[in-house]
Structures are given as structure tokens and as C-alpha cells.
Tab-separated table of C-alpha atoms and ligand atoms in Angstrom:
chain	number	residue	atom	x	y	z
K	16	UNK	CA	4.288	-23.408	-4.383
K	17	UNK	CA	5.513	-20.021	-4.074
K	18	UNK	CA	8.706	-20.088	-5.748
K	19	UNK	CA	7.252	-21.600	-8.681
K	20	UNK	CA	4.976	-19.193	-8.885
K	21	UNK	CA	6.541	-16.126	-8.412
K	22	UNK	CA	9.696	-17.236	-10.805
K	23	UNK	CA	8.186	-17.049	-14.093
K	24	UNK	CA	10.485	-15.899	-15.785
K	25	UNK	CA	10.510	-12.610	-17.869
K	26	UNK	CA	10.256	-13.012	-21.563
K	27	UNK	CA	13.800	-14.033	-22.943
K	28	UNK	CA	15.498	-10.586	-24.075
K	29	UNK	CA	12.909	-8.846	-23.305
K	30	UNK	CA	15.072	-6.993	-21.351
K	31	UNK	CA	17.951	-6.505	-23.111
K	32	UNK	CA	20.331	-3.591	-21.854
K	33	UNK	CA	21.186	-0.815	-24.295
K	34	UNK	CA	25.177	-0.381	-25.192
K	35	UNK	CA	25.106	2.978	-23.369
K	36	UNK	CA	24.708	1.506	-19.916
K	37	UNK	CA	26.940	0.987	-17.292
K	38	UNK	CA	27.826	-2.328	-16.968
K	39	UNK	CA	26.368	-2.391	-13.488
K	40	UNK	CA	22.860	-1.421	-14.676
K	41	UNK	CA	23.415	-4.501	-17.761
K	42	UNK	CA	24.275	-7.284	-14.549
K	43	UNK	CA	21.135	-5.818	-11.945
K	44	UNK	CA	18.764	-6.245	-15.083
K	45	UNK	CA	19.969	-9.930	-15.815
K	46	UNK	CA	19.520	-9.948	-11.888
K	47	UNK	CA	16.063	-9.210	-12.067
K	48	UNK	CA	15.064	-11.410	-14.501
K	49	UNK	CA	12.764	-14.078	-13.171
K	50	UNK	CA	11.108	-11.371	-10.422
K	51	UNK	CA	8.164	-11.491	-11.440
K	52	UNK	CA	6.015	-12.417	-14.536
K	53	UNK	CA	6.028	-9.544	-17.795
K	54	UNK	CA	2.310	-10.137	-18.790
K	55	UNK	CA	-1.035	-11.477	-16.692
K	56	UNK	CA	-2.307	-14.905	-17.169
K	57	UNK	CA	-5.881	-15.276	-17.507
K	58	UNK	CA	-7.375	-18.574	-16.958
K	59	UNK	CA	-11.091	-17.495	-18.170
K	60	UNK	CA	-12.368	-17.630	-14.727
K	61	UNK	CA	-14.304	-13.796	-14.413
K	62	UNK	CA	-15.262	-13.212	-10.670
K	63	UNK	CA	-17.790	-10.361	-10.678
K	64	UNK	CA	-18.419	-7.631	-7.550
K	65	UNK	CA	-20.929	-4.746	-7.662
K	66	UNK	CA	-18.904	-1.789	-5.438
K	67	UNK	CA	-21.537	0.998	-4.239
K	68	UNK	CA	-20.189	4.198	-2.254
K	69	UNK	CA	-22.420	5.933	-0.451
K	70	UNK	CA	-23.276	7.553	2.420
K	71	UNK	CA	-24.154	5.472	5.362
K	72	UNK	CA	-24.403	4.768	9.609
K	73	UNK	CA	-22.304	1.979	10.461
K	74	UNK	CA	-21.481	0.895	14.809
K	75	UNK	CA	-17.782	1.271	14.512
K	76	UNK	CA	-15.149	2.080	17.366
K	77	UNK	CA	-17.293	0.983	20.021
K	78	UNK	CA	-20.487	0.363	19.117
K	79	UNK	CA	-21.899	3.797	18.686
K	80	UNK	CA	-23.271	5.249	15.454
K	81	UNK	CA	-20.649	6.839	13.345
K	82	UNK	CA	-21.963	8.664	10.065
K	83	UNK	CA	-19.393	7.304	6.913
K	84	UNK	CA	-19.281	7.145	3.380
K	85	UNK	CA	-18.787	3.515	2.850
K	86	UNK	CA	-18.065	0.884	-0.130
K	87	UNK	CA	-21.319	-1.449	0.106
K	88	UNK	CA	-21.875	-0.137	4.135
K	89	UNK	CA	-19.113	-1.355	5.443
K	90	UNK	CA	-15.831	-0.099	6.898
K	91	UNK	CA	-13.500	-1.298	6.121
K	92	UNK	CA	-14.988	-2.230	3.073
K	93	UNK	CA	-15.606	-5.681	1.618
K	94	UNK	CA	-13.097	-8.276	1.374
K	95	UNK	CA	-12.622	-8.920	-2.928
K	96	UNK	CA	-10.719	-12.599	-2.550
K	97	UNK	CA	-9.891	-13.942	-5.802
K	98	UNK	CA	-7.547	-16.343	-7.431
K	99	UNK	CA	-4.045	-15.355	-9.438
K	100	UNK	CA	-5.292	-15.863	-12.856
K	101	UNK	CA	-8.554	-14.952	-12.791
K	102	UNK	CA	-10.019	-12.167	-13.636
K	103	UNK	CA	-11.645	-9.150	-11.478
K	104	UNK	CA	-14.517	-7.184	-13.017
K	105	UNK	CA	-15.948	-4.678	-10.399
K	106	UNK	CA	-19.317	-2.676	-11.260
K	107	UNK	CA	-18.348	0.183	-9.488
K	108	UNK	CA	-21.624	2.714	-8.935
K	109	UNK	CA	-21.264	6.219	-7.153
K	110	UNK	CA	-23.587	7.646	-4.486
K	111	UNK	CA	-21.452	9.928	-2.424
K	112	UNK	CA	-22.379	13.792	-2.839
K	113	UNK	CA	-18.864	14.169	-5.066
K	114	UNK	CA	-17.294	12.606	-8.287
K	115	UNK	CA	-14.597	9.464	-7.245
K	116	UNK	CA	-12.684	7.096	-8.466
K	117	UNK	CA	-11.309	3.791	-7.081
K	118	UNK	CA	-7.612	3.401	-7.261
K	119	UNK	CA	-6.413	-0.349	-7.074
K	120	UNK	CA	-3.028	0.241	-4.321
K	121	UNK	CA	-0.482	-2.212	-5.426
K	122	UNK	CA	-1.545	-3.691	-8.114
K	123	UNK	CA	0.139	-4.269	-11.470
K	124	UNK	CA	-2.325	-3.956	-14.423
K	125	UNK	CA	-3.485	-1.823	-17.559
K	126	UNK	CA	-2.994	1.737	-16.923
K	127	UNK	CA	-6.523	2.853	-17.962
K	128	UNK	CA	-7.551	0.653	-14.857
K	129	UNK	CA	-5.634	2.326	-12.376
K	130	UNK	CA	-8.454	4.816	-11.440
K	131	UNK	CA	-6.123	8.236	-11.814
K	132	UNK	CA	-8.751	11.256	-12.079
K	133	UNK	CA	-8.097	13.421	-15.692
K	134	UNK	CA	-4.854	10.969	-16.258
K	135	UNK	CA	-6.398	7.029	-16.482
K	136	UNK	CA	-10.303	7.795	-16.523
K	137	UNK	CA	-12.461	10.691	-16.245
K	138	UNK	CA	-13.594	11.075	-12.699
K	139	UNK	CA	-17.346	9.274	-11.614
K	140	UNK	CA	-19.885	11.109	-10.865
K	141	UNK	CA	-22.301	10.847	-8.368
K	142	UNK	CA	-25.026	8.497	-9.914
K	143	UNK	CA	-22.913	7.312	-12.699
K	144	UNK	CA	-21.349	3.627	-12.973
K	145	UNK	CA	-18.076	2.751	-14.242
K	146	UNK	CA	-17.090	-1.158	-14.578
K	147	UNK	CA	-13.031	-2.033	-13.570
K	148	UNK	CA	-11.661	-5.108	-15.212
K	149	UNK	CA	-8.284	-6.227	-15.137
K	150	UNK	CA	-6.104	-9.887	-14.116
K	151	UNK	CA	-4.088	-8.970	-11.535
K	152	UNK	CA	-0.384	-10.112	-12.301
K	153	UNK	CA	0.433	-11.236	-8.914
K	154	UNK	CA	-0.928	-12.517	-6.205
K	155	UNK	CA	-0.943	-11.158	-2.242
K	156	UNK	CA	-2.801	-8.813	-0.095
K	157	UNK	CA	-3.653	-5.423	-2.401
K	158	UNK	CA	-6.066	-2.280	-1.202
K	159	UNK	CA	-8.529	-0.298	-3.188
K	160	UNK	CA	-9.735	3.512	-2.202
K	161	UNK	CA	-10.813	6.220	-4.303
K	162	UNK	CA	-8.129	8.563	-5.736
K	163	UNK	CA	-10.067	12.249	-5.785
K	164	UNK	CA	-10.429	13.761	-2.502
K	165	UNK	CA	-8.661	11.086	-1.011
K	166	UNK	CA	-7.684	12.526	2.435
K	167	UNK	CA	-11.400	13.160	2.481
K	168	UNK	CA	-13.151	10.530	1.000
K	169	UNK	CA	-10.472	7.665	2.976
K	170	UNK	CA	-10.657	9.226	5.757
K	171	UNK	CA	-14.601	9.022	5.460
K	172	UNK	CA	-14.111	5.581	5.372
K	173	UNK	CA	-13.686	4.429	1.777
K	174	UNK	CA	-11.319	1.629	1.400
K	175	UNK	CA	-11.462	-2.192	0.856
K	176	UNK	CA	-9.113	-4.996	0.166
K	177	UNK	CA	-8.611	-6.950	-2.681
K	178	UNK	CA	-6.522	-10.448	-1.974
K	179	UNK	CA	-5.212	-12.612	-4.386
K	180	UNK	CA	-4.475	-15.929	-3.465
K	181	UNK	CA	-1.995	-18.129	-5.328
K	182	UNK	CA	-2.928	-20.500	-7.315
K	183	UNK	CA	-2.701	-22.809	-4.821
K	184	UNK	CA	-2.736	-21.184	-1.587
K	185	UNK	CA	-0.743	-22.334	1.355
K	186	UNK	CA	-2.683	-24.434	3.606
K	187	UNK	CA	-2.813	-22.093	6.924
K	188	UNK	CA	-5.589	-23.104	9.468
K	189	UNK	CA	-7.034	-19.663	8.827
K	190	UNK	CA	-6.199	-16.237	6.994
K	191	UNK	CA	-6.882	-13.484	8.960
K	192	UNK	CA	-7.152	-9.670	7.952
K	193	UNK	CA	-6.296	-6.215	9.966
K	194	UNK	CA	-6.859	-3.101	8.734
K	195	UNK	CA	-5.078	-0.961	11.009
K	196	UNK	CA	-6.762	3.190	10.521
K	197	UNK	CA	-7.145	5.686	12.517
K	198	UNK	CA	-10.101	8.452	13.395
K	199	UNK	CA	-10.233	12.372	14.438
K	200	UNK	CA	-13.401	11.818	16.093
K	201	UNK	CA	-15.429	15.494	17.698
K	202	UNK	CA	-16.896	16.200	20.622
K	203	UNK	CA	-20.121	14.530	19.246
K	204	UNK	CA	-17.807	11.724	18.421
K	205	UNK	CA	-18.153	12.298	14.750
K	206	UNK	CA	-15.452	12.291	11.893
K	207	UNK	CA	-14.168	15.852	12.371
K	208	UNK	CA	-15.245	17.366	9.330
K	209	UNK	CA	-12.376	19.529	8.606
K	210	UNK	CA	-10.335	18.268	6.242
K	211	UNK	CA	-6.521	19.341	5.040
K	212	UNK	CA	-6.130	22.140	7.594
K	213	UNK	CA	-3.405	23.868	8.313
K	214	UNK	CA	-2.344	21.992	11.314
K	215	UNK	CA	-2.371	18.650	9.673
K	216	UNK	CA	-0.782	20.305	6.540
K	217	UNK	CA	2.175	21.662	8.915
K	218	UNK	CA	2.589	18.350	10.375
K	219	UNK	CA	2.292	14.475	9.189
K	220	UNK	CA	-1.218	14.918	8.107
K	221	UNK	CA	-4.145	13.917	9.837
K	222	UNK	CA	-3.463	11.382	13.001
K	223	UNK	CA	-6.812	10.344	14.858
K	224	UNK	CA	-7.814	10.053	18.599
K	225	UNK	CA	-8.972	6.635	17.642
K	226	UNK	CA	-7.257	3.960	16.631
K	227	UNK	CA	-8.983	1.262	15.182
K	228	UNK	CA	-8.509	-2.383	13.927
K	229	UNK	CA	-11.508	-3.714	11.610
K	230	UNK	CA	-13.208	-0.801	12.531
K	231	UNK	CA	-13.043	-1.803	16.823
K	232	UNK	CA	-10.921	-1.202	19.402
K	233	UNK	CA	-11.431	-4.086	20.904
K	234	UNK	CA	-10.607	-6.763	18.478
K	235	UNK	CA	-9.600	-9.697	19.422
K	236	UNK	CA	-8.203	-12.794	17.428
K	237	UNK	CA	-8.833	-15.731	18.916
K	238	UNK	CA	-7.200	-18.836	18.526
K	239	UNK	CA	-6.846	-22.418	19.216
K	240	UNK	CA	-3.218	-23.690	20.277
K	241	UNK	CA	-1.712	-25.459	17.268
K	242	UNK	CA	-2.692	-23.007	15.143
K	243	UNK	CA	-0.854	-21.625	12.206
K	244	UNK	CA	-2.220	-18.058	10.517
K	245	UNK	CA	-1.691	-16.017	8.147
K	246	UNK	CA	-2.047	-12.783	9.350
K	247	UNK	CA	-2.643	-9.907	6.675
K	248	UNK	CA	-1.952	-5.926	8.051
K	249	UNK	CA	-3.117	-2.714	5.702
K	250	UNK	CA	-2.042	0.673	7.495
K	251	UNK	CA	-5.020	2.120	5.911
K	252	UNK	CA	-5.068	6.048	7.804
K	253	UNK	CA	-4.440	8.882	6.265
K	254	UNK	CA	-1.171	9.579	8.101
K	255	UNK	CA	-0.609	7.548	11.140
K	256	UNK	CA	2.472	5.092	11.000
K	257	UNK	CA	2.442	2.514	13.189
K	258	UNK	CA	4.882	-0.158	13.948
K	259	UNK	CA	3.248	-3.292	15.356
K	260	UNK	CA	5.245	-5.347	17.608
K	261	UNK	CA	4.580	-9.578	17.696
K	262	UNK	CA	7.599	-10.331	20.001
K	263	UNK	CA	6.746	-13.160	21.906
K	264	UNK	CA	5.399	-14.795	19.678
K	265	UNK	CA	6.252	-17.229	16.735
K	266	UNK	CA	5.765	-14.532	13.949
K	267	UNK	CA	7.458	-14.539	10.693
K	268	UNK	CA	7.585	-12.046	7.914
K	269	UNK	CA	6.244	-13.120	4.667
K	270	UNK	CA	5.381	-10.228	2.131
K	271	UNK	CA	5.187	-6.788	2.111
K	272	UNK	CA	3.295	-4.784	-0.278
K	273	UNK	CA	1.834	-8.078	-1.423
K	274	UNK	CA	5.047	-9.802	-2.507
K	275	UNK	CA	6.800	-12.537	-0.850
K	276	UNK	CA	9.987	-12.324	0.510
K	277	UNK	CA	13.326	-14.399	-0.663
K	278	UNK	CA	13.079	-15.224	2.998
K	279	UNK	CA	11.195	-15.122	6.175
K	280	UNK	CA	12.992	-12.579	8.786
K	281	UNK	CA	11.721	-11.700	11.704
K	282	UNK	CA	9.086	-8.699	11.561
K	283	UNK	CA	10.508	-6.256	14.441
K	284	UNK	CA	11.083	-3.123	13.674
K	285	UNK	CA	8.834	-2.999	10.492
K	286	UNK	CA	7.586	0.389	9.910
K	287	UNK	CA	3.852	-0.169	8.173
K	288	UNK	CA	2.832	3.324	6.798
K	289	UNK	CA	-0.290	4.569	5.392
K	290	UNK	CA	-0.431	2.485	2.069
K	291	UNK	CA	1.876	-0.143	3.338
K	292	UNK	CA	1.078	-3.965	3.838
K	293	UNK	CA	2.880	-6.959	5.536
K	294	UNK	CA	1.957	-10.420	5.599
K	295	UNK	CA	2.972	-12.885	8.804
K	296	UNK	CA	3.144	-16.440	9.233
K	297	UNK	CA	2.210	-16.832	12.953
K	298	UNK	CA	2.179	-20.555	14.388
K	299	UNK	CA	0.687	-20.640	17.922
K	300	UNK	CA	2.971	-23.530	19.643
K	301	UNK	CA	2.057	-23.229	23.287
K	302	UNK	CA	-0.950	-21.721	25.316
K	303	UNK	CA	-0.875	-17.307	25.600
K	304	UNK	CA	-0.792	-17.474	29.580
K	305	UNK	CA	-3.113	-13.825	29.036
K	306	UNK	CA	-4.435	-12.008	26.224
K	307	UNK	CA	-1.596	-10.894	24.222
K	308	UNK	CA	-1.853	-7.285	23.669
K	309	UNK	CA	-0.338	-6.462	20.026
K	310	UNK	CA	1.264	-3.174	20.747
K	311	UNK	CA	2.450	-0.318	17.936
K	312	UNK	CA	5.872	1.005	19.138
K	313	UNK	CA	6.403	3.451	15.937
K	314	UNK	CA	6.195	6.526	19.032
K	315	UNK	CA	8.874	4.799	21.386
K	316	UNK	CA	7.202	7.811	24.396
K	317	UNK	CA	3.410	6.629	23.451
K	318	UNK	CA	2.685	2.648	22.498
K	319	UNK	CA	-0.263	2.079	21.368
K	320	UNK	CA	-2.831	-1.034	21.728
K	321	UNK	CA	-3.812	-1.953	18.733
K	322	UNK	CA	-5.752	-5.207	19.165
K	323	UNK	CA	-5.448	-8.319	21.319
K	324	UNK	CA	-4.887	-11.923	20.784
K	325	UNK	CA	-5.703	-14.836	22.774
K	326	UNK	CA	-5.572	-18.728	22.562
K	327	UNK	CA	-8.508	-20.914	23.764
K	328	UNK	CA	-10.075	-24.199	22.735
K	329	UNK	CA	-8.635	-27.448	21.687
K	330	UNK	CA	-5.709	-27.833	20.393
K	331	UNK	CA	-4.941	-28.849	17.137
K	332	UNK	CA	-2.345	-29.730	15.428
K	333	UNK	CA	0.335	-26.929	13.413
K	334	UNK	CA	-0.264	-27.564	9.528
K	335	UNK	CA	3.372	-28.360	8.375
K	336	UNK	CA	4.996	-27.028	4.944
K	337	UNK	CA	7.550	-24.326	4.618
K	338	UNK	CA	6.773	-20.451	4.853
K	339	UNK	CA	5.740	-19.272	1.528
K	340	UNK	CA	8.851	-16.826	1.132
K	341	UNK	CA	11.772	-17.456	-1.692
K	342	UNK	CA	10.479	-15.169	-3.810
K	343	UNK	CA	13.424	-13.848	-6.450
K	344	UNK	CA	14.375	-10.769	-5.281
K	345	UNK	CA	17.769	-8.898	-6.390
K	346	UNK	CA	20.110	-7.969	-4.451
K	347	UNK	CA	21.260	-5.126	-6.786
K	348	UNK	CA	24.295	-5.143	-4.862
K	349	UNK	CA	25.976	-2.986	-7.572
K	350	UNK	CA	22.491	-0.767	-7.760
K	351	UNK	CA	24.148	2.246	-5.794
K	352	UNK	CA	27.214	2.069	-8.219
K	353	UNK	CA	24.368	2.489	-11.034
K	354	UNK	CA	24.150	6.692	-11.805
K	355	UNK	CA	20.855	8.368	-10.232
K	356	UNK	CA	18.451	8.692	-12.904
K	357	UNK	CA	16.868	11.062	-10.920
K	358	UNK	CA	16.852	12.543	-7.458
K	359	UNK	CA	13.423	14.467	-6.581
K	360	UNK	CA	13.350	16.968	-3.702
K	361	UNK	CA	10.628	16.544	-0.956
K	362	UNK	CA	9.687	20.048	0.581
K	363	UNK	CA	6.964	22.431	1.490
K	364	UNK	CA	6.083	26.048	1.133
K	365	UNK	CA	3.188	28.794	1.897
K	366	UNK	CA	0.556	29.127	-0.794
K	367	UNK	CA	-1.880	27.012	-2.441
K	368	UNK	CA	-5.699	27.022	-1.797
K	369	UNK	CA	-4.869	25.133	1.689
K	370	UNK	CA	-2.211	27.914	2.722
K	371	UNK	CA	0.245	25.336	2.333
K	372	UNK	CA	1.735	23.673	-0.737
K	373	UNK	CA	4.009	20.108	-0.069
K	374	UNK	CA	5.857	19.670	-3.466
K	375	UNK	CA	8.238	17.431	-5.212
K	376	UNK	CA	10.946	19.448	-7.274
K	377	UNK	CA	9.518	22.903	-6.031
K	378	UNK	CA	6.585	21.568	-7.987
K	379	UNK	CA	2.951	21.125	-6.362
K	380	UNK	CA	0.605	19.191	-8.373
K	381	UNK	CA	-2.734	20.709	-8.727
K	382	UNK	CA	-5.380	17.643	-8.121
K	383	UNK	CA	-8.041	18.460	-10.282
K	384	UNK	CA	-6.621	20.158	-13.675
K	385	UNK	CA	-6.951	18.011	-16.383
K	386	UNK	CA	-3.823	17.814	-17.720
K	387	UNK	CA	-0.239	16.944	-16.159
K	388	UNK	CA	3.295	17.300	-17.931
K	389	UNK	CA	5.179	13.377	-16.524
K	390	UNK	CA	8.033	14.553	-13.990
K	391	UNK	CA	10.142	11.383	-15.742
K	392	UNK	CA	9.703	9.381	-18.943
K	393	UNK	CA	11.458	6.006	-18.211
K	394	UNK	CA	11.617	3.327	-20.817
K	395	UNK	CA	9.888	0.030	-19.912
K	396	UNK	CA	12.810	-3.291	-18.894
K	397	UNK	CA	15.290	-1.046	-17.803
K	398	UNK	CA	17.222	-0.620	-14.893
K	399	UNK	CA	17.182	2.826	-12.647
K	400	UNK	CA	17.929	4.348	-9.514
K	401	UNK	CA	15.473	7.160	-8.226
K	402	UNK	CA	16.879	8.675	-5.286
K	403	UNK	CA	13.937	10.701	-2.651
K	404	UNK	CA	15.783	13.862	-0.415
K	405	UNK	CA	13.522	14.884	1.527
K	406	UNK	CA	14.228	18.787	2.704
K	407	UNK	CA	11.553	18.571	5.201
K	408	UNK	CA	11.279	17.609	8.818
K	409	UNK	CA	8.436	15.486	7.982
K	410	UNK	CA	7.582	11.840	7.016
K	411	UNK	CA	6.748	11.091	3.296
K	412	UNK	CA	5.773	7.649	3.158
K	413	UNK	CA	6.558	7.636	-1.412
K	414	UNK	CA	4.216	5.367	-3.172
K	415	UNK	CA	4.293	4.350	-6.869
K	416	UNK	CA	1.983	3.331	-8.827
K	417	UNK	CA	1.623	0.193	-11.002
K	418	UNK	CA	5.371	-1.059	-10.212
K	419	UNK	CA	6.990	-2.678	-7.298
K	420	UNK	CA	10.514	-0.832	-6.108
K	421	UNK	CA	13.478	-1.870	-3.750
K	422	UNK	CA	14.976	0.279	-1.389
K	423	UNK	CA	18.715	0.194	-1.962
K	424	UNK	CA	20.169	3.078	0.836
K	425	UNK	CA	19.118	5.587	3.546
K	426	UNK	CA	20.944	8.619	4.050
K	427	UNK	CA	23.441	6.778	1.632
K	428	UNK	CA	24.136	3.311	3.458
K	429	UNK	CA	23.003	0.617	2.171
K	430	UNK	CA	19.966	-1.290	3.046
K	431	UNK	CA	19.604	-5.112	2.298
K	432	UNK	CA	15.734	-5.650	2.325
K	433	UNK	CA	14.935	-9.031	0.757
K	434	UNK	CA	11.856	-7.373	-1.012
K	435	UNK	CA	10.030	-5.815	-3.405
K	436	UNK	CA	7.777	-2.768	-1.688
K	437	UNK	CA	5.522	-0.212	-3.317
K	438	UNK	CA	5.532	2.166	-0.487
K	439	UNK	CA	8.724	3.316	1.578
K	440	UNK	CA	8.376	5.801	4.298
K	441	UNK	CA	10.878	8.620	4.240
K	442	UNK	CA	12.128	10.250	7.609
K	443	UNK	CA	11.822	14.063	8.355
K	444	UNK	CA	15.541	15.192	6.206
K	445	UNK	CA	16.628	11.318	5.430
K	446	UNK	CA	17.218	10.493	1.852
K	447	UNK	CA	16.474	7.261	0.422
K	448	UNK	CA	17.784	5.738	-2.495
K	449	UNK	CA	15.564	2.714	-4.488
K	450	UNK	CA	15.810	1.157	-7.711
K	451	UNK	CA	13.486	-0.756	-10.193
K	452	UNK	CA	12.699	-1.660	-13.811
K	453	UNK	CA	9.276	-0.340	-14.786
K	454	UNK	CA	7.824	-3.407	-16.707
K	455	UNK	CA	4.184	-1.857	-17.833
K	456	UNK	CA	3.565	1.496	-19.686
K	457	UNK	CA	1.220	4.375	-19.092
K	458	UNK	CA	1.135	6.971	-16.954
K	459	UNK	CA	1.680	6.055	-13.092
K	460	UNK	CA	1.827	8.281	-10.066
K	461	UNK	CA	4.482	9.131	-7.536
K	462	UNK	CA	2.962	10.307	-4.541
K	463	UNK	CA	3.262	10.869	-0.761
K	464	UNK	CA	0.353	8.484	0.735
K	465	UNK	CA	0.003	11.246	3.763
K	466	UNK	CA	-3.341	11.968	1.834
K	467	UNK	CA	-2.674	15.185	3.256
K	468	UNK	CA	0.142	16.158	2.088
K	469	UNK	CA	-0.705	14.503	-1.304
K	470	UNK	CA	-3.956	16.369	-1.671
K	471	UNK	CA	-1.315	19.442	-1.150
K	472	UNK	CA	1.302	18.843	-4.110
K	473	UNK	CA	3.290	15.949	-2.802
K	474	UNK	CA	1.983	14.036	-6.249
K	475	UNK	CA	3.490	13.826	-9.434
K	476	UNK	CA	3.407	11.472	-12.948
K	477	UNK	CA	5.955	8.863	-13.653
K	478	UNK	CA	5.454	7.959	-17.276
K	479	UNK	CA	6.609	4.959	-19.024
K	480	UNK	CA	7.084	3.865	-22.606
K	481	UNK	CA	7.993	0.685	-24.772
K	482	UNK	CA	11.321	0.364	-25.759
L	511	C2O	CU1	-2.834	4.058	-2.428
L	511	C2O	CU2	-2.234	6.609	-5.050
L	511	C2O	O1	-2.403	5.390	-3.794
L	512	CU	CU1	4.311	13.704	2.790
């Protein structure tokens, strides 16, 4: 079912190359045809949800009372599940002591629904309501979070999942979500109340002292032998990168940042940076001898247990079907030969409201000012290669709103990832080449998803205009 869903062809001729483009770019554009649909296809069904953001107390971590900011009183927030073709309508009410917005991370949607303050909408003031309504163009695992003072608002607990199911979802025994987050708690066990500290800004953002999956330190996934699970992981942390180790299981990586892969691959070594999602296809062919710890190995010296999996109960027959992968993902093997359209330089300097500013091309984004000039203007339906040159020693998971891209190279060495992304981790002093074909007009943000870096300036706008 997946290939048919994803292989909706681009309208013929919609991506006609321009005469002055190099032949490699024209070929790359032809290769892109059919990767994902240009337009949403609303089927007439509207799915309505109410979401309220407000301060509350929840039993989190190990059951103690934690004062958080939450969507509908839960952390992680509600899981919104719709099917591809359905229209999502969210009546959002802000009961926080600050203005806010909701950004729908990874979703290709109309620019006005993207939740970027002062760019796509007025921030939602305390007491106000705003209606978000759109029809996603893609099925997959997406999430939502504020785009105002996000280093504080996300850290306090504001995030939820948007799952867009295929029109005919593959018959997994179960569909399970793991939201990975980490919390910086103070001596009283509450969220450390100072945000954007010098320490966080000088390092890789705010890394916590408690690592949770679905808000708990003791998450156990209990499966019956023979079950076949779709496990969706989101990293909603402000700064921490995790590399979950599923070795010892029959686990395949089938989707990254929402979209299916060209072919299922081994998930080993995938760096799940803040903002990233992965979907795994796991079949439990036999009983696990003991509860299996799923360990984060991002730091080789300090592995962390994320959660456990156990098998128990009566065996079932695994549902038999091909993993939903086989998406049309262009190889773009000549992509590196297309001249780069722009190289962004990533760096830090002294100054700004927090004492340290993070910059793109020596510019720090002033988060609360009303008007911003785009750093780049791209034309939809054209092929672009962009480069990120990290002149700093810190990590920068760069996220682009409203479109997907493919990683082409790290430090000039070609990387063949059979999938698109919306967030890529750029390591210290590394340069990364990506390629993309923008499909939707509007003002889209490019920013570091280490939220302290973003708050301290590492954000910019990319304008996409119709040809
Ligand atoms: Cu998940 Cu602009 O962010
Ligand atoms: Cu960063």
C-alpha cells in the first residue's frame, strides 16, 4: 500500500527545469518526480480537536508531582491521530502566562498554519483562541510544539504527537509511540527554573539529569511473542541527542521524520537528534530471555537506558506483510556536482540578551521583532543544493520547516541515505550538504533544534516563491 500512496506523481511539467540550469540539476529534478504529492487531497472528513495549553501538576518521572506546562493536562501531550486525506482542525486555547503558538513540525501545510510568530501569524495571547486547520500531504509521524520562547515552553512540557496514518494502515499487531525527553530537575525535584543559561548556550543546549520515555523513567513495552509492532520514536528534548540501540531484536527502520524509506534498513547508528522521528518495524519471533534494555549509545562512555521490552503471554502468529518502505526517494548521486546555491556558516559570538549569540552567516535572529528579511529566496519546483558549514565545535540539528531534504554529504564525503529528512544533525566543525526541491510557497524557518541555540539567534527564514 505504501508505494501507491507515496508515489503520487508530481503534476506533469510542474517541475520543468530552466534553460540555464546545469544538466545535473535537470536530471536531479526528473529523479524527484513522484517523490511526494504536490497537493493535499482532502477527502471531506474533518477531524476536530480542542487543545488547551496551561500550567498544571502531573505525576511524572517516578510518580512525584511535577509542575509543568501541558497540552490538555498531559505530558507528553495528546496524540492526534488522523488518516491521510482527513483535515485536522484544532481549536487551540492559550491559558499560559505567556504568548505562544503551535508549530506542526515536519508537516507540509499552508504557510499560514505553520505557527511561526510574527511571520505566519500573530502570537496567541494568554486567554486567546486560534484555530489551526489543514490537510496534511503526507502520512507519517509528526509532532507539535510552541514556536514562542520554545526553549522554555517545550522544556516545561509542551509537545504532542500528530500521527497521520496511511489510508490503509499496515496490519501491525500494535502501533506504539515512545517520546524521549530529558528533564533538568532541581534539588526540590521541580523543573530548573532558569532557562537559556550561559552554560546551556556555551554547550549543546540544556541537557537534563532525568531521561524519560513517555514521561517516565521506568517505561516497559510488554509484547506477546509473535507480535509485530510499529514503534514510533520522537526526540522532544531541548538539546540531548540519543542513539537508541535495538540490536538483539528483529528491528527495521522504515520511516525517518515521517516519510517511508526507499528500503528498510538496520536502525543501528541512527542519531535521533532533537526534532527527529523514526519508525521501526519490529517482529518478536521468540521470547526474550529477560527484559531487554533499549540503550542510548550516543555517548559511548555514558550509555543510558531509555526503556525495556519484555515478551510475555500467549504467542500469536506474526502478521505477514512486506514492510511499508519502497518510497520513491531520489538517489541524487550527481547532486554534489550541482553548484551549491548557498553555504550557511554556523557560529557563535559574544553579545545579545543572553551574553552568547548563535549565528547563521554572522546574523542572530531577534526572536520577538516583527519583521525579518529572508536569508534566501528559492523558487518552488527547482532543485537546490545547500551547505551548512559548522565553524563551531558544538552540535546543531538543523531543521527546515515545510519541506523535506536529502543529506548528500558530510565533510564532502557522499552519504547515501535512502530517505528524506526534515532535521539533520551537524556535528562540531563538520560541513553538511543537503539537496531539496521546495514545493510550497511561503516563509519557512531554518533553525537549530537545540532550542537554546535557536532562542539565542540560530534561526532564519527561507522564502519560497512560485515560479
Ligand atoms: Cu520543531 Cu521550528 O521546529
Ligand atoms: Cu545549534
